[in-house]
Backbone as a printed PyTorch tensor [residue, N CA C, xyz], in Angstrom:
tensor([[[ 91.7880,  72.9520, 108.4270],
         [ 92.7610,  73.8260, 108.1520],
         [ 92.1640,  75.0310, 107.5110]],

        [[ 92.3820,  76.2330, 108.0230],
         [ 91.7540,  77.4860, 107.5210],
         [ 92.7440,  78.2820, 106.6950]],

        [[ 92.2220,  79.0430, 105.8980],
         [ 93.0400,  79.8880, 105.0170],
         [ 92.4970,  81.2580, 104.9560]],

        [[ 93.1890,  82.3170, 105.3510],
         [ 92.6560,  83.6120, 105.1740],
         [ 93.6380,  84.5130, 104.3830]],

        [[ 93.1620,  85.4250, 103.6150],
         [ 94.0780,  86.2820, 102.8510],
         [ 93.4660,  87.6840, 102.8040]],

        [[ 94.1380,  88.6100, 103.3360],
         [ 93.6710,  89.9750, 103.2260],
         [ 94.6700,  90.9980, 103.5780]],

        [[ 94.4680,  92.2050, 103.3460],
         [ 95.4270,  93.2840, 103.5980],
         [ 94.9980,  93.9220, 104.9020]],

        [[ 95.8940,  94.3620, 105.7470],
         [ 95.5830,  95.0040, 107.0890],
         [ 95.4720,  96.5450, 106.7930]],

        [[ 94.4840,  97.0960, 107.3320],
         [ 94.3780,  98.5400, 107.3050],
         [ 95.3080,  99.1470, 108.1980]],

        [[ 96.0420, 100.2400, 107.8040],
         [ 97.0140, 100.9070, 108.5330],
         [ 96.8250, 102.3900, 108.6440]],

        [[ 97.5160, 103.0690, 109.5310],
         [ 97.4510, 104.4420, 109.6770],
         [ 98.4460, 105.1250, 108.7120]],

        [[ 98.0670, 106.1420, 108.1230],
         [ 98.8990, 106.9530, 107.2140],
         [100.0400, 107.5700, 107.9520]],

        [[ 99.7940, 107.8640, 109.1960],
         [100.9170, 108.4470, 110.0200],
         [102.0000, 107.3550, 110.1090]],

        [[101.6050, 106.2090, 110.4660],
         [102.6430, 105.1240, 110.6750],
         [103.4230, 104.8930, 109.4970]],

        [[102.7160, 104.8250, 108.2930],
         [103.4130, 104.6800, 106.9830],
         [104.4270, 105.7960, 106.8140]],

        [[104.0160, 107.0210, 107.1480],
         [105.0060, 108.0830, 107.0910],
         [106.2070, 108.0050, 108.0220]],

        [[105.9540, 107.5160, 109.2170],
         [107.0040, 107.2650, 110.1480],
         [108.1160, 106.3600, 109.6120]],

        [[107.5640, 105.1040, 109.0890],
         [108.5060, 104.1160, 108.5120],
         [109.1990, 104.7510, 107.2840]],

        [[108.4650, 105.3310, 106.5060],
         [109.1370, 105.9670, 105.2380],
         [110.0360, 106.9990, 105.5970]],

        [[109.8700, 107.6290, 106.6690],
         [110.7260, 108.7420, 107.1530],
         [111.9720, 108.3580, 107.7500]],

        [[112.2520, 106.9950, 107.9480],
         [113.5520, 106.6060, 108.4250],
         [113.5180, 106.0200, 109.7740]],

        [[112.4220, 105.7150, 110.4330],
         [112.5040, 104.9960, 111.7260],
         [112.7460, 103.5650, 111.6010]],

        [[112.5190, 103.0320, 110.4840],
         [112.8010, 101.6090, 110.2800],
         [114.3710, 101.4070, 110.1410]],

        [[114.8620, 100.2790, 110.7190],
         [116.3240, 100.1110, 110.7680],
         [116.5910,  98.9900, 109.7880]],

        [[116.9240,  99.2950, 108.5560],
         [117.1930,  98.2820, 107.5300],
         [118.4040,  97.4220, 107.9080]],

        [[118.3920,  96.2270, 107.5100],
         [119.5120,  95.2700, 107.6720],
         [119.3770,  94.5270, 108.9970]],

        [[118.4380,  94.7210, 109.8640],
         [118.3620,  94.0000, 111.0640],
         [117.1710,  92.9990, 110.9720]],

        [[117.4970,  91.7690, 111.0670],
         [116.5980,  90.7020, 110.8230],
         [115.6270,  90.4730, 111.9480]],

        [[116.0150,  90.7300, 113.1990],
         [115.2520,  90.4800, 114.4290],
         [115.6820,  91.5080, 115.4360]],

        [[114.8430,  91.9110, 116.2230],
         [115.1080,  92.8000, 117.3260],
         [114.6850,  92.3310, 118.6870]],

        [[114.9770,  93.1550, 119.7540],
         [114.6480,  92.7610, 121.1710],
         [113.1270,  92.5550, 121.1810]],

        [[112.7380,  91.6510, 122.1320],
         [111.3120,  91.4380, 122.4000],
         [110.8850,  92.6110, 123.3860]],

        [[109.6670,  92.7940, 123.5640],
         [109.2280,  93.8570, 124.2780],
         [109.2560,  95.2600, 123.6560]],

        [[109.4150,  95.2690, 122.3470],
         [109.3330,  96.5130, 121.6610],
         [107.9140,  97.0260, 121.5550]],

        [[107.7220,  98.2780, 121.9360],
         [106.4580,  98.8770, 121.9040],
         [106.1140,  99.2200, 120.5380]],

        [[104.9190,  98.7920, 120.0130],
         [104.5060,  99.0710, 118.6270],
         [104.1460, 100.5380, 118.4440]],

        [[104.4900, 101.0250, 117.2820],
         [104.1870, 102.3690, 116.9450],
         [102.6540, 102.4790, 116.4760]],

        [[102.1810, 101.5160, 115.6790],
         [100.8630, 101.5140, 115.1370],
         [100.6230, 100.2500, 114.4110]],

        [[ 99.4580, 100.1710, 113.7920],
         [ 99.1160,  99.0010, 112.9780],
         [ 99.9740,  99.0910, 111.6520]],

        [[100.3020,  97.9110, 111.1070],
         [101.0400,  97.9630, 109.8810],
         [100.1900,  98.6340, 108.7640]],

        [[100.8200,  99.2600, 107.7980],
         [100.1020,  99.9040, 106.7820],
         [ 99.3670,  98.9790, 105.8810]],

        [[ 98.4120,  99.4430, 105.1230],
         [ 97.6480,  98.5400, 104.1790],
         [ 98.3530,  97.7790, 103.1440]],

        [[ 99.6080,  98.2460, 102.9060],
         [100.4230,  97.5680, 101.8700],
         [101.0110,  96.2640, 102.3670]],

        [[100.9260,  96.0410, 103.6730],
         [101.3910,  94.8270, 104.2600],
         [100.2320,  93.8600, 104.3420]],

        [[100.4180,  92.7010, 103.5650],
         [ 99.3330,  91.6050, 103.5980],
         [ 99.7520,  90.4110, 104.2900]],

        [[ 98.8920,  89.4590, 104.3960],
         [ 99.2000,  88.2330, 105.0560],
         [ 98.3310,  87.1440, 104.6650]],

        [[ 98.7230,  85.8690, 104.8540],
         [ 97.8770,  84.7140, 104.7640],
         [ 98.1260,  83.8270, 105.9890]],

        [[ 97.1470,  83.0960, 106.4240],
         [ 97.1860,  82.3170, 107.5600],
         [ 96.7440,  80.8670, 107.3650]],

        [[ 97.5500,  79.9080, 107.7770],
         [ 97.2600,  78.5650, 107.6610],
         [ 97.3370,  77.7360, 108.8500]],

        [[ 96.2460,  77.0570, 109.2570],
         [ 96.2340,  76.3010, 110.5150],
         [ 96.5900,  74.8080, 110.3650]],

        [[ 97.2720,  74.3000, 111.3230],
         [ 97.7270,  72.8880, 111.2030],
         [ 97.6270,  72.2840, 112.5940]],

        [[ 97.7070,  70.9200, 112.5880],
         [ 97.8250,  70.2660, 113.8770],
         [ 96.6710,  69.3620, 114.2310]],

        [[ 96.7430,  68.7160, 115.3390],
         [ 95.6790,  67.8720, 115.9640],
         [ 95.8290,  67.8210, 117.4470]],

        [[ 94.8610,  67.0850, 118.2180],
         [ 95.0940,  67.0860, 119.6660],
         [ 96.2890,  66.2620, 120.1330]],

        [[ 96.7200,  65.3940, 119.3400],
         [ 97.9510,  64.5880, 119.7750],
         [ 99.1470,  65.3550, 119.5650]],

        [[ 99.4350,  65.9570, 118.4590],
         [100.7280,  66.6770, 118.1770],
         [100.7050,  68.1360, 118.4900]],

        [[ 99.5130,  68.6840, 118.7490],
         [ 99.3560,  69.9970, 119.0960],
         [ 99.0230,  70.8270, 117.8530]],

        [[ 98.6660,  72.0620, 118.2020],
         [ 98.1810,  73.0490, 117.1970],
         [ 99.1580,  74.1520, 116.8540]],

        [[ 99.2370,  74.5130, 115.5840],
         [100.0410,  75.6290, 115.2310],
         [ 99.4590,  76.3560, 113.9560]],

        [[ 99.8970,  77.6270, 113.7400],
         [ 99.4560,  78.3110, 112.6790],
         [100.7050,  78.9380, 112.0120]],

        [[100.8250,  78.8270, 110.6770],
         [101.8340,  79.5440, 109.9640],
         [101.1240,  80.8470, 109.3240]],

        [[101.8750,  81.8530, 109.5310],
         [101.4070,  83.1570, 108.9800],
         [102.5120,  83.6150, 108.0300]],

        [[102.1200,  83.9300, 106.8630],
         [103.0330,  84.4260, 105.8470],
         [102.8360,  85.9490, 105.5980]],

        [[103.7950,  86.7610, 105.7810],
         [103.6060,  88.2140, 105.7140],
         [104.1920,  88.6710, 104.3550]],

        [[103.5090,  89.5540, 103.6970],
         [103.8550,  90.0450, 102.3690],
         [104.0830,  91.5820, 102.5030]],

        [[105.2240,  92.1780, 102.1070],
         [105.4810,  93.5650, 102.1030],
         [105.2660,  94.0510, 100.6630]],

        [[104.1430,  94.6020, 100.3320],
         [103.9320,  95.2240,  98.9970],
         [104.1870,  96.6920,  99.0120]],

        [[104.7720,  97.1990, 100.1080],
         [105.0850,  98.5880, 100.1360],
         [106.3380,  98.9250,  99.2900]],

        [[106.4830, 100.2050,  99.0650],
         [107.7570, 100.6490,  98.3380],
         [108.9570, 100.8990,  99.2740]],

        [[108.7930, 100.5070, 100.5800],
         [109.8570, 100.7240, 101.4770],
         [109.9070,  99.5190, 102.4630]],

        [[111.0430,  99.4030, 103.1530],
         [111.2550,  98.3790, 104.1960],
         [110.3380,  98.5330, 105.3070]],

        [[109.7080,  97.5280, 105.8790],
         [108.9170,  97.5850, 107.0590],
         [109.5120,  96.7200, 108.2910]],

        [[109.2780,  97.0800, 109.4670],
         [109.5590,  96.2110, 110.6770],
         [108.2190,  95.9530, 111.2800]],

        [[107.8580,  94.6570, 111.3430],
         [106.5360,  94.3260, 111.9120],
         [106.7520,  93.1780, 112.9360]],

        [[105.6630,  93.0930, 113.8040],
         [105.5520,  92.0600, 114.7790],
         [104.1210,  91.4900, 114.4570]],

        [[104.1070,  90.1440, 114.4650],
         [102.8270,  89.4670, 114.3770],
         [102.2870,  89.0950, 115.6960]],

        [[101.0270,  89.5750, 115.9550],
         [100.4380,  89.4570, 117.2070],
         [ 99.3640,  88.3480, 117.1070]],

        [[ 99.3550,  87.3160, 117.9120],
         [ 98.5020,  86.2010, 117.7870],
         [ 97.5040,  86.1610, 118.9810]],

        [[ 96.3220,  85.6140, 118.8030],
         [ 95.4390,  85.2310, 119.8990],
         [ 95.6480,  83.6670, 120.0150]],

        [[ 95.7470,  83.2390, 121.2850],
         [ 95.9510,  81.8260, 121.6080],
         [ 97.1550,  81.1510, 121.1920]],

        [[ 98.2650,  81.9060, 120.8790],
         [ 99.5290,  81.4660, 120.4540],
         [100.6420,  82.5200, 120.7520]],

        [[101.7870,  81.9750, 120.4010],
         [102.9710,  82.8380, 120.5720],
         [103.1020,  83.9340, 119.5500]],

        [[103.4910,  85.1680, 119.8880],
         [103.7530,  86.2280, 119.0110],
         [105.1410,  86.1850, 118.4210]],

        [[105.3330,  86.8710, 117.3350],
         [106.7160,  86.8610, 116.7280],
         [107.4590,  88.0060, 117.3630]],

        [[108.8210,  88.0180, 117.1190],
         [109.6260,  89.1480, 117.4860],
         [109.5030,  90.1630, 116.2830]],

        [[110.2120,  91.3780, 116.3370],
         [110.1740,  92.2550, 115.2320],
         [110.8930,  91.6050, 114.0450]],

        [[110.3160,  91.7800, 112.9240],
         [110.8920,  91.1960, 111.7080],
         [111.0160,  92.3060, 110.7190]],

        [[112.1890,  92.4090, 110.0860],
         [112.4530,  93.4800, 109.0310],
         [112.1440,  92.8140, 107.7100]],

        [[111.3380,  93.3890, 106.8810],
         [110.9430,  92.8440, 105.6270],
         [111.2620,  93.9100, 104.5430]],

        [[112.0960,  93.6180, 103.6150],
         [112.3940,  94.6370, 102.5750],
         [111.1470,  94.6840, 101.6390]],

        [[111.1920,  95.8600, 100.8850],
         [110.0810,  96.1660, 100.0670],
         [109.9150,  95.0620,  98.9620]],

        [[108.5880,  94.7020,  98.6620],
         [108.2200,  93.8090,  97.7200],
         [108.6940,  92.3540,  97.9530]],

        [[108.9070,  92.0390,  99.1990],
         [109.2570,  90.6420,  99.5370],
         [107.8850,  90.0700, 100.0990]],

        [[107.7150,  88.7390,  99.5670],
         [106.4740,  88.1300, 100.0180],
         [106.7160,  86.8470, 100.7500]],

        [[105.7950,  86.2760, 101.4510],
         [105.7240,  84.9940, 102.0910],
         [106.8280,  84.8780, 103.1210]],

        [[107.0700,  85.8530, 103.9940],
         [108.0410,  85.7490, 105.0970],
         [107.2380,  84.9240, 106.2120]],

        [[107.6970,  83.7360, 106.4830],
         [106.9110,  82.7850, 107.3600],
         [107.2980,  83.0480, 108.8110]],

        [[106.0370,  83.0640, 109.5800],
         [106.1470,  82.9440, 111.0370],
         [105.2580,  81.8060, 111.5910]],

        [[105.7450,  80.9390, 112.4350],
         [105.0000,  79.8850, 112.9170],
         [104.6340,  80.1040, 114.4330]],

        [[103.4030,  80.1000, 114.7480],
         [102.8560,  80.2940, 116.2100],
         [102.4430,  79.0190, 116.6950]],

        [[102.8670,  78.6470, 117.8360],
         [102.4060,  77.3420, 118.5420],
         [101.3200,  77.7570, 119.4430]],

        [[100.2430,  76.9630, 119.3900],
         [ 99.0400,  77.1220, 120.1880],
         [ 99.1330,  76.8800, 121.6250]],

        [[ 98.2670,  77.4660, 122.4050],
         [ 98.2650,  77.2390, 123.8650],
         [ 97.1240,  76.1490, 124.0680]],

        [[ 97.4510,  75.0800, 124.6790],
         [ 96.4460,  74.0460, 124.9850],
         [ 95.8220,  73.4630, 123.6280]],

        [[ 94.5350,  73.4290, 123.6770],
         [ 93.7810,  72.7480, 122.5880],
         [ 93.1820,  73.7320, 121.5460]],

        [[ 93.8570,  74.9790, 121.5780],
         [ 93.3380,  76.0240, 120.6650],
         [ 94.2720,  76.3140, 119.4750]],

        [[ 93.6580,  76.5790, 118.3100],
         [ 94.5370,  77.0240, 117.2550],
         [ 94.8970,  78.5140, 117.3970]],

        [[ 96.1280,  78.8310, 117.2300],
         [ 96.5040,  80.2910, 117.1970],
         [ 95.8040,  80.9210, 116.0390]],

        [[ 95.3900,  82.2240, 116.2350],
         [ 94.7480,  83.0250, 115.3190],
         [ 95.5410,  84.3640, 115.1830]],

        [[ 95.5550,  84.8380, 113.9710],
         [ 96.2260,  86.2100, 113.8580],
         [ 95.2260,  87.1990, 114.4130]],

        [[ 95.8200,  88.0840, 115.2940],
         [ 95.0000,  89.1580, 115.9590],
         [ 95.2660,  90.4210, 114.9940]],

        [[ 96.6320,  90.7500, 114.8430],
         [ 97.0290,  91.9560, 114.1310],
         [ 98.4460,  91.8790, 113.7940]],

        [[ 98.9070,  92.7920, 112.9580],
         [100.2860,  92.9620, 112.6210],
         [100.6170,  94.3580, 112.9090]],

        [[101.6170,  94.7020, 113.8460],
         [102.0030,  96.0070, 114.2140],
         [103.2750,  96.3740, 113.7010]],

        [[103.5840,  97.6340, 113.5480],
         [104.8820,  98.1320, 113.2980],
         [105.7090,  98.1440, 114.5360]],

        [[106.9570,  97.9410, 114.5520],
         [107.9140,  97.9000, 115.6860],
         [109.2030,  98.4750, 115.3670]]])
């Protein structure tokens, strides 16, 4: 079981777009296939916990933290596992859980978190 904790580096332009009102507050999930604007800003953090075995399968729980002073809409992009849909996270909310199921005998790994 692995555990990672870090903040993602983001573009200042993307943070300005979200703060400027492109985020749609009050929507918990959105359509799949949304094109990302950019990487999530550095005030969005995450932790990753791997679980499973060859018999029951592999999965990873990703917990997203919004330490920003504004609401963000993010999508969790995984390697070797299922991606999330767009999630709206209010400012200063932590531990929003997303579970990614692995493909075959591989643990899903977080690739990145994008704005959506």
